[in-house]
DNA sequence: AAATTGCGGATATCAAGTATCCGCAATAGC
DNA sequence: GCTATTGCGGATACTTGATATCCGCAATTT
C-alpha cells in the first residue's frame, strides 16, 4: 500500500511546470537534472502524463513537456492516477462464495459491508486529492521559490 | 497502490470470528478451509493480528484464534494496519533539496503543499476506516448468514 | 504420552516498480 | 537538405515486496 516513488517525481515535475510562464516548457533531461533523478526512467514516467492528457510534448531542440491545461484545471488526483492507475486499493475476490463456507449466490446480490466501507474510504482519499489543483500548490509556495524555479528551469 | 490480498483474508477471518458466540474460537486450518485459502500463509498472516493485539491465540486441541476485544471495539483500520503497517502512502524524499534546483534549507522548514495534501487525503482514508467496527459489519449481514457461519465454524 | 495448534525462521516463487538502452520519428536551427 | 535535439515505444535487467511452503519448537488438551 504505497504510491510508487515516480508519483512523487511527476508531482514535482508538474508543480515545476506550473511555476513557469504559461506554456513554459522543460525537457525530461532538464527536469531530471533539476531534481537529481534517473533521466531515462523519469522520461518514461513523464510520457504517461502525456498519454493521460495532462502534459503536451514537443520534440526537437527547445522541445520538452508543458502543461496541457491551465494549472487550475489539473488536480493532484489526475496526476497520481496517470502514474498509479485507477484500480481500487481493495478488490473483492468474493471469497465468501468459495470454500466450505461458501455462501449461496442469493446472499451475494449486493456488495457486503466490508467491500462497501473499504471503497468508501478509498473514495474519500480520491475526493480529497481531486480538490487540489496545481494552481493551489503554486499559490502555497514560499516567497521567492517560483522566481527561482523560472530562473533555473525556464 | 494496492492492499495485499491477505488484508482481505484477515478482514473476513475477523468478521467470521465476530459472528461466533462471544469468545468463539477457530483454528487457522479451519478458517483456511472455510474460505479456501492457502493454510500456511493464512496462518502466518493471522499471527500478525495477534501481535497487533486484535486476536488472542491458544495452542493445543480446540485451540485457535479468537477476538481479543469486543467486536464493537475493533475497527477495520486496526485490522488493515496490522497487515499493511502504518507507513504512509506518500513519503516525501525532499527531492526539492537535491539536484540543480535544490532549494535552500530555510525554505524547507515546513512541509510543502504537495506533502500536506497527500497526507491529508491519506488521513481521510484512515479516518473512514476507523469509523467502522466489526460489530457494524456483523450487523449489516444479510439474514441467516450469521447462523450459518456459527454452524460451519463453531 | 500423544495429538493438536500456534510461533518463528528459513526458503522459494511471483509480480510490480525501478532503471537502462536502443532504434525510430518529429522538430528546430543552420 | 543536414544535423542536433527531443520525445516515443519496446526490450531487457534488477530490486523489492507479497505470496506460499516447510520445518522445528513450545504450549495445551485429552
Ligand atoms: S462482497 Fe464482501 S463478503 Fe463478499 S467477498 Fe467481497 S468483501 Fe467479502
Ligand atoms: S516537502 Fe514538498 S516540495 Fe519538499 S520534497 Fe516533500 S513533497 Fe516535495
GROMACS .gro file of C-alpha atoms (C1' of nucleotides) and ligand atoms in nm:
model
  384
    1UNK     CA    1   0.000   0.000   0.000
    2UNK     CA    2   0.243   0.263  -0.122
    3UNK     CA    3   0.245   0.507  -0.406
    4UNK     CA    4   0.533   0.446  -0.646
    5UNK     CA    5   0.817   0.686  -0.594
    6UNK     CA    6   0.767   0.803  -0.950
    7UNK     CA    7   0.441   0.959  -0.835
    8UNK     CA    8   0.644   1.199  -0.622
    9UNK     CA    9   0.862   1.275  -0.919
   10UNK     CA   10   0.584   1.363  -1.159
   11UNK     CA   11   0.401   1.564  -0.895
   12UNK     CA   12   0.712   1.777  -0.855
   13UNK     CA   13   0.764   1.794  -1.229
   14UNK     CA   14   0.407   1.910  -1.282
   15UNK     CA   15   0.441   2.157  -0.998
   16UNK     CA   16   0.756   2.296  -1.156
   17UNK     CA   17   0.596   2.337  -1.497
   18UNK     CA   18   0.309   2.515  -1.330
   19UNK     CA   19   0.555   2.768  -1.192
   20UNK     CA   20   0.684   2.867  -1.534
   21UNK     CA   21   0.522   3.129  -1.753
   22UNK     CA   22   0.204   2.987  -1.910
   23UNK     CA   23   0.302   2.734  -2.177
   24UNK     CA   24   0.653   2.708  -2.036
   25UNK     CA   25   0.842   2.400  -2.148
   26UNK     CA   26   1.109   2.183  -1.990
   27UNK     CA   27   1.276   1.871  -2.125
   28UNK     CA   28   1.292   1.544  -1.936
   29UNK     CA   29   1.669   1.575  -1.906
   30UNK     CA   30   1.636   1.922  -1.757
   31UNK     CA   31   1.379   1.810  -1.504
   32UNK     CA   32   1.586   1.506  -1.409
   33UNK     CA   33   1.883   1.733  -1.354
   34UNK     CA   34   1.671   1.975  -1.155
   35UNK     CA   35   1.570   1.708  -0.903
   36UNK     CA   36   1.865   1.469  -0.944
   37UNK     CA   37   1.655   1.182  -1.069
   38UNK     CA   38   1.738   0.897  -1.312
   39UNK     CA   39   1.684   1.067  -1.651
   40UNK     CA   40   1.574   0.763  -1.852
   41UNK     CA   41   1.319   0.645  -1.602
   42UNK     CA   42   1.180   0.989  -1.531
   43UNK     CA   43   1.136   1.041  -1.906
   44UNK     CA   44   0.935   0.724  -1.930
   45UNK     CA   45   0.707   0.826  -1.644
   46UNK     CA   46   0.652   1.170  -1.792
   47UNK     CA   47   0.526   1.004  -2.106
   48UNK     CA   48   0.246   0.855  -1.901
   49UNK     CA   49   0.127   1.206  -1.820
   50UNK     CA   50   0.119   1.284  -2.190
   51UNK     CA   51  -0.091   0.974  -2.253
   52UNK     CA   52  -0.322   1.088  -1.974
   53UNK     CA   53  -0.365   1.422  -2.149
   54UNK     CA   54  -0.209   1.628  -1.870
   55UNK     CA   55   0.114   1.717  -2.048
   56UNK     CA   56   0.184   1.808  -2.407
   57UNK     CA   57   0.515   1.703  -2.554
   58UNK     CA   58   0.710   1.861  -2.837
   59UNK     CA   59   1.017   1.707  -2.997
   60UNK     CA   60   1.327   1.872  -3.126
   61UNK     CA   61   1.557   2.135  -2.979
   62UNK     CA   62   1.384   2.366  -2.733
   63UNK     CA   63   1.118   2.097  -2.703
   64UNK     CA   64   1.002   1.909  -2.396
   65UNK     CA   65   0.693   1.895  -2.180
   66UNK     CA   66   0.442   2.158  -2.090
   67UNK     CA   67   0.107   2.155  -1.916
   68UNK     CA   68  -0.181   2.066  -2.147
   69UNK     CA   69  -0.427   2.271  -1.943
   70UNK     CA   70  -0.435   2.564  -1.708
   71UNK     CA   71  -0.278   2.474  -1.370
   72UNK     CA   72  -0.609   2.548  -1.202
   73UNK     CA   73  -0.766   2.276  -1.412
   74UNK     CA   74  -0.525   1.993  -1.324
   75UNK     CA   75  -0.585   1.810  -0.999
   76UNK     CA   76  -0.343   1.608  -0.791
   77UNK     CA   77  -0.568   1.308  -0.837
   78UNK     CA   78  -0.527   1.320  -1.214
   79UNK     CA   79  -0.151   1.326  -1.180
   80UNK     CA   80  -0.144   1.042  -0.930
   81UNK     CA   81  -0.380   0.829  -1.133
   82UNK     CA   82  -0.180   0.887  -1.450
   83UNK     CA   83   0.106   0.705  -1.281
   84UNK     CA   84  -0.066   0.466  -1.044
   85UNK     CA   85  -0.379   0.388  -1.241
   86UNK     CA   86  -0.737   0.389  -1.124
   87UNK     CA   87  -0.769   0.035  -0.995
   88UNK     CA   88  -0.905   0.017  -0.640
   89UNK     CA   89  -0.690  -0.049  -0.334
   90UNK     CA   90  -0.925  -0.319  -0.220
   91UNK     CA   91  -1.053  -0.570  -0.470
   92UNK     CA   92  -1.322  -0.807  -0.351
   93UNK     CA   93  -1.246  -1.156  -0.474
   94UNK     CA   94  -1.577  -1.291  -0.349
   95UNK     CA   95  -1.405  -1.530  -0.117
   96UNK     CA   96  -1.730  -1.567   0.073
   97UNK     CA   97  -1.851  -1.770  -0.224
   98UNK     CA   98  -1.562  -2.015  -0.208
   99UNK     CA   99  -1.452  -2.296   0.021
  100UNK     CA  100  -1.653  -2.483   0.278
  101UNK     CA  101  -1.836  -2.175   0.398
  102UNK     CA  102  -1.945  -2.072   0.050
  103UNK     CA  103  -2.247  -1.852   0.073
  104UNK     CA  104  -2.535  -1.917  -0.165
  105UNK     CA  105  -2.542  -1.668  -0.455
  106UNK     CA  106  -2.875  -1.521  -0.346
  107UNK     CA  107  -2.694  -1.377  -0.044
  108UNK     CA  108  -2.433  -1.210  -0.262
  109UNK     CA  109  -2.651  -0.992  -0.480
  110UNK     CA  110  -2.510  -0.673  -0.337
  111UNK     CA  111  -2.172  -0.572  -0.206
  112UNK     CA  112  -2.122  -0.658   0.159
  113UNK     CA  113  -2.034  -0.406   0.430
  114UNK     CA  114  -1.667  -0.488   0.415
  115UNK     CA  115  -1.632  -0.402   0.049
  116UNK     CA  116  -1.863  -0.103   0.078
  117UNK     CA  117  -1.669   0.061   0.358
  118UNK     CA  118  -1.331  -0.010   0.204
  119UNK     CA  119  -1.444   0.150  -0.119
  120UNK     CA  120  -1.594   0.445   0.063
  121UNK     CA  121  -1.262   0.509   0.236
  122UNK     CA  122  -1.090   0.495  -0.099
  123UNK     CA  123  -1.338   0.741  -0.244
  124UNK     CA  124  -1.262   0.978   0.043
  125UNK     CA  125  -0.894   0.963  -0.048
  126UNK     CA  126  -0.961   1.030  -0.414
  127UNK     CA  127  -1.208   1.308  -0.338
  128UNK     CA  128  -0.953   1.484  -0.125
  129UNK     CA  129  -0.690   1.475  -0.398
  130UNK     CA  130  -0.942   1.586  -0.658
  131UNK     CA  131  -0.999   1.905  -0.460
  132UNK     CA  132  -0.645   2.032  -0.503
  133UNK     CA  133  -0.511   2.177  -0.826
  134UNK     CA  134  -0.161   2.263  -0.937
  135UNK     CA  135  -0.257   2.626  -0.904
  136UNK     CA  136  -0.327   2.570  -0.535
  137UNK     CA  137   0.015   2.417  -0.495
  138UNK     CA  138   0.193   2.705  -0.668
  139UNK     CA  139  -0.004   2.960  -0.467
  140UNK     CA  140   0.106   2.792  -0.145
  141UNK     CA  141   0.476   2.814  -0.229
  142UNK     CA  142   0.704   3.019  -0.004
  143UNK     CA  143   0.802   3.359  -0.135
  144UNK     CA  144   1.076   3.353  -0.399
  145UNK     CA  145   1.054   2.988  -0.486
  146UNK     CA  146   0.866   3.045  -0.809
  147UNK     CA  147   1.111   3.308  -0.931
  148UNK     CA  148   1.399   3.073  -0.863
  149UNK     CA  149   1.230   2.786  -1.045
  150UNK     CA  150   1.180   3.009  -1.351
  151UNK     CA  151   1.545   3.110  -1.348
  152UNK     CA  152   1.674   2.758  -1.326
  153UNK     CA  153   1.423   2.580  -1.544
  154UNK     CA  154   1.295   2.847  -1.780
  155UNK     CA  155  -0.103   0.127  -0.451
  156UNK     CA  156  -0.290  -0.188  -0.358
  157UNK     CA  157  -0.372  -0.355  -0.031
  158UNK     CA  158  -0.219  -0.702  -0.006
  159UNK     CA  159  -0.468  -0.975  -0.074
  160UNK     CA  160  -0.403  -1.104   0.274
  161UNK     CA  161  -0.579  -0.795   0.404
  162UNK     CA  162  -0.898  -0.925   0.250
  163UNK     CA  163  -0.837  -1.261   0.412
  164UNK     CA  164  -0.790  -1.135   0.765
  165UNK     CA  165  -1.082  -0.895   0.733
  166UNK     CA  166  -1.303  -1.191   0.651
  167UNK     CA  167  -1.145  -1.402   0.923
  168UNK     CA  168  -1.206  -1.130   1.180
  169UNK     CA  169  -1.558  -1.083   1.052
  170UNK     CA  170  -1.622  -1.454   1.088
  171UNK     CA  171  -1.489  -1.466   1.444
  172UNK     CA  172  -1.713  -1.172   1.526
  173UNK     CA  173  -2.011  -1.377   1.415
  174UNK     CA  174  -1.945  -1.656   1.662
  175UNK     CA  175  -2.064  -1.654   2.022
  176UNK     CA  176  -1.850  -1.414   2.228
  177UNK     CA  177  -1.507  -1.571   2.279
  178UNK     CA  178  -1.568  -1.816   1.996
  179UNK     CA  179  -1.252  -1.975   1.858
  180UNK     CA  180  -1.145  -2.105   1.520
  181UNK     CA  181  -0.814  -2.253   1.410
  182UNK     CA  182  -0.615  -2.126   1.114
  183UNK     CA  183  -0.674  -2.452   0.931
  184UNK     CA  184  -1.048  -2.423   0.982
  185UNK     CA  185  -1.058  -2.065   0.858
  186UNK     CA  186  -0.846  -2.153   0.555
  187UNK     CA  187  -1.084  -2.433   0.472
  188UNK     CA  188  -1.380  -2.204   0.522
  189UNK     CA  189  -1.261  -1.958   0.259
  190UNK     CA  190  -1.044  -2.194   0.051
  191UNK     CA  191  -0.722  -2.008   0.120
  192UNK     CA  192  -0.361  -2.133   0.144
  193UNK     CA  193  -0.348  -2.262   0.504
  194UNK     CA  194   0.018  -2.197   0.579
  195UNK     CA  195   0.019  -1.842   0.453
  196UNK     CA  196  -0.311  -1.752   0.613
  197UNK     CA  197  -0.180  -1.884   0.945
  198UNK     CA  198   0.120  -1.658   0.918
  199UNK     CA  199  -0.092  -1.353   0.848
  200UNK     CA  200  -0.324  -1.429   1.138
  201UNK     CA  201  -0.024  -1.421   1.367
  202UNK     CA  202   0.024  -1.059   1.272
  203UNK     CA  203  -0.318  -0.982   1.419
  204UNK     CA  204  -0.211  -1.149   1.743
  205UNK     CA  205   0.099  -0.932   1.753
  206UNK     CA  206  -0.123  -0.630   1.694
  207UNK     CA  207  -0.332  -0.726   1.996
  208UNK     CA  208  -0.651  -0.784   1.799
  209UNK     CA  209  -0.660  -1.163   1.823
  210UNK     CA  210  -0.577  -1.396   2.110
  211UNK     CA  211  -0.430  -1.733   2.024
  212UNK     CA  212  -0.443  -2.056   2.222
  213UNK     CA  213  -0.245  -2.368   2.134
  214UNK     CA  214  -0.348  -2.729   2.161
  215UNK     CA  215  -0.662  -2.915   2.055
  216UNK     CA  216  -0.970  -2.696   2.049
  217UNK     CA  217  -0.735  -2.401   2.030
  218UNK     CA  218  -0.708  -2.133   1.765
  219UNK     CA  219  -0.781  -1.764   1.734
  220UNK     CA  220  -1.045  -1.551   1.896
  221UNK     CA  221  -1.109  -1.179   1.915
  222UNK     CA  222  -0.910  -1.009   2.187
  223UNK     CA  223  -1.175  -0.741   2.234
  224UNK     CA  224  -1.544  -0.686   2.185
  225UNK     CA  225  -1.631  -0.664   1.812
  226UNK     CA  226  -1.761  -0.312   1.870
  227UNK     CA  227  -1.414  -0.215   1.984
  228UNK     CA  228  -1.218  -0.337   1.682
  229UNK     CA  229  -1.205  -0.111   1.378
  230UNK     CA  230  -1.136  -0.200   1.018
  231UNK     CA  231  -0.839   0.034   1.028
  232UNK     CA  232  -0.674  -0.166   1.305
  233UNK     CA  233  -0.712  -0.486   1.106
  234UNK     CA  234  -0.580  -0.334   0.787
  235UNK     CA  235  -0.286  -0.173   0.962
  236UNK     CA  236  -0.199  -0.498   1.136
  237UNK     CA  237  -0.130  -0.645   0.793
  238UNK     CA  238  -0.024  -0.348   0.589
  239UNK     CA  239   0.154  -0.143   0.851
  240UNK     CA  240   0.116   0.224   0.929
  241UNK     CA  241   0.369   0.372   0.690
  242UNK     CA  242   0.225   0.648   0.473
  243UNK     CA  243   0.131   0.601   0.107
  244UNK     CA  244   0.327   0.907   0.014
  245UNK     CA  245   0.671   0.959   0.158
  246UNK     CA  246   0.839   1.290   0.091
  247UNK     CA  247   1.201   1.233  -0.001
  248UNK     CA  248   1.278   1.602  -0.001
  249UNK     CA  249   1.374   1.594  -0.363
  250UNK     CA  250   1.334   1.970  -0.372
  251UNK     CA  251   1.656   1.985  -0.174
  252UNK     CA  252   1.852   1.781  -0.426
  253UNK     CA  253   1.986   1.833  -0.775
  254UNK     CA  254   2.046   2.155  -0.959
  255UNK     CA  255   1.727   2.314  -0.833
  256UNK     CA  256   1.799   2.237  -0.470
  257UNK     CA  257   1.606   2.476  -0.251
  258UNK     CA  258   1.788   2.638   0.039
  259UNK     CA  259   1.704   2.473   0.373
  260UNK     CA  260   1.538   2.786   0.507
  261UNK     CA  261   1.260   2.732   0.252
  262UNK     CA  262   1.203   2.376   0.371
  263UNK     CA  263   1.122   2.434   0.735
  264UNK     CA  264   0.767   2.317   0.693
  265UNK     CA  265   0.602   2.056   0.479
  266UNK     CA  266   0.507   2.188   0.137
  267UNK     CA  267   0.154   2.183  -0.004
  268UNK     CA  268   0.217   1.867  -0.200
  269UNK     CA  269   0.309   1.662   0.103
  270UNK     CA  270   0.040   1.824   0.316
  271UNK     CA  271  -0.243   1.744   0.079
  272UNK     CA  272  -0.124   1.392   0.011
  273UNK     CA  273  -0.111   1.324   0.380
  274UNK     CA  274  -0.449   1.482   0.437
  275UNK     CA  275  -0.601   1.252   0.177
  276UNK     CA  276  -0.443   0.958   0.349
  277UNK     CA  277  -0.581   1.070   0.682
  278UNK     CA  278  -0.927   1.084   0.528
  279UNK     CA  279  -0.889   0.722   0.422
  280UNK     CA  280  -0.775   0.613   0.764
  281UNK     CA  281  -1.045   0.812   0.940
  282UNK     CA  282  -1.313   0.648   0.732
  283UNK     CA  283  -1.186   0.300   0.818
  284UNK     CA  284  -1.151   0.389   1.184
  285UNK     CA  285  -1.523   0.469   1.197
  286UNK     CA  286  -1.631   0.114   1.120
  287UNK     CA  287  -1.613  -0.171   1.370
  288UNK     CA  288  -1.654  -0.544   1.331
  289UNK     CA  289  -1.984  -0.511   1.507
  290UNK     CA  290  -2.105  -0.279   1.232
  291UNK     CA  291  -2.006  -0.538   0.974
  292UNK     CA  292  -2.186  -0.821   1.152
  293UNK     CA  293  -2.496  -0.607   1.199
  294UNK     CA  294  -2.505  -0.535   0.828
  295UNK     CA  295  -2.502  -0.903   0.729
  296UNK     CA  296  -2.799  -1.045   0.539
  297UNK     CA  297  -3.045  -1.253   0.742
  298UNK     CA  298  -2.926  -1.606   0.815
  299UNK     CA  299  -2.561  -1.558   0.734
  300UNK     CA  300  -2.452  -1.540   1.096
  301UNK     CA  301  -2.639  -1.859   1.191
  302UNK     CA  302  -2.476  -2.041   0.903
  303UNK     CA  303  -2.130  -1.917   0.996
  304UNK     CA  304  -2.180  -2.044   1.351
  305UNK     CA  305  -2.286  -2.384   1.227
  306UNK     CA  306  -1.992  -2.424   0.994
  307UNK     CA  307  -1.721  -2.263   1.203
  308UNK     CA  308  -1.841  -2.303   1.560
  309DA     C1'  309   0.236  -3.989   2.629
  310DA     C1'  310   0.001  -3.846   2.205
  311DA     C1'  311  -0.231  -3.537   1.916
  312DT     C1'  312  -0.339  -3.062   1.811
  313DT     C1'  313  -0.231  -2.598   1.745
  314DG     C1'  314   0.025  -2.152   1.729
  315DC     C1'  315   0.504  -1.939   1.673
  316DG     C1'  316   0.927  -1.801   1.442
  317DG     C1'  317   1.270  -1.867   1.099
  318DA     C1'  318   1.440  -2.015   0.651
  319DT     C1'  319   1.348  -2.057   0.188
  320DA     C1'  320   1.143  -2.038  -0.280
  321DT     C1'  321   0.838  -1.814  -0.617
  322DC     C1'  322   0.595  -1.435  -0.839
  323DA     C1'  323   0.452  -0.960  -0.957
  324DA     C1'  324   0.539  -0.481  -0.969
  325DG     C1'  325   0.835  -0.095  -0.954
  326DT     C1'  326   1.288   0.074  -1.073
  327DA     C1'  327   1.634   0.155  -1.419
  328DT     C1'  328   1.879   0.140  -1.862
  329DC     C1'  329   1.935   0.112  -2.352
  330DC     C1'  330   1.806   0.108  -2.833
  331DG     C1'  331   1.607   0.249  -3.275
  332DC     C1'  332   1.269   0.547  -3.462
  333DA     C1'  333   1.010   0.968  -3.565
  334DA     C1'  334   0.944   1.453  -3.524
  335DT     C1'  335   1.116   1.918  -3.487
  336DA     C1'  336   1.423   2.339  -3.476
  337DG     C1'  337   1.820   2.576  -3.645
  338DC     C1'  338   2.166   2.608  -3.972
  339DG     C1'  339   1.881   1.924  -4.700
  340DC     C1'  340   2.178   1.824  -4.282
  341DT     C1'  341   2.240   1.785  -3.812
  342DA     C1'  342   2.144   1.807  -3.336
  343DT     C1'  343   1.785   1.769  -3.004
  344DT     C1'  344   1.398   1.565  -2.804
  345DG     C1'  345   1.001   1.250  -2.721
  346DC     C1'  346   0.818   0.768  -2.806
  347DG     C1'  347   0.781   0.272  -2.770
  348DG     C1'  348   0.985  -0.175  -2.698
  349DA     C1'  349   1.311  -0.490  -2.494
  350DT     C1'  350   1.567  -0.606  -2.114
  351DA     C1'  351   1.774  -0.643  -1.640
  352DC     C1'  352   1.750  -0.556  -1.142
  353DT     C1'  353   1.529  -0.491  -0.694
  354DT     C1'  354   1.170  -0.521  -0.371
  355DG     C1'  355   0.771  -0.682  -0.152
  356DA     C1'  356   0.393  -1.013  -0.150
  357DT     C1'  357   0.273  -1.485  -0.188
  358DA     C1'  358   0.349  -1.952  -0.046
  359DT     C1'  359   0.557  -2.358   0.178
  360DC     C1'  360   0.809  -2.611   0.518
  361DC     C1'  361   1.045  -2.708   0.949
  362DG     C1'  362   1.141  -2.745   1.443
  363DC     C1'  363   0.980  -2.583   1.876
  364DA     C1'  364   0.666  -2.469   2.254
  365DA     C1'  365   0.218  -2.487   2.464
  366DT     C1'  366  -0.211  -2.719   2.568
  367DT     C1'  367  -0.588  -3.059   2.559
  368DT     C1'  368  -0.711  -3.531   2.607
  369LIG     S1  369  -1.860  -0.891  -0.116
  369LIG    FE1  370  -1.792  -0.864   0.094
  369LIG     S2  371  -1.817  -1.071   0.190
  369LIG    FE2  372  -1.820  -1.099  -0.032
  369LIG     S3  373  -1.602  -1.149  -0.077
  369LIG    FE3  374  -1.634  -0.923  -0.114
  369LIG     S4  375  -1.569  -0.830   0.077
  369LIG    FE4  376  -1.604  -1.050   0.120
  370LIG     S1  377   0.829   1.878   0.126
  370LIG    FE1  378   0.703   1.907  -0.059
  370LIG     S2  379   0.844   2.007  -0.208
  370LIG    FE2  380   0.971   1.920  -0.047
  370LIG     S3  381   1.028   1.717  -0.132
  370LIG    FE3  382   0.846   1.688   0.005
  370LIG     S4  383   0.674   1.695  -0.133
  370LIG    FE4  384   0.849   1.785  -0.244
   0.00000   0.00000   0.00000
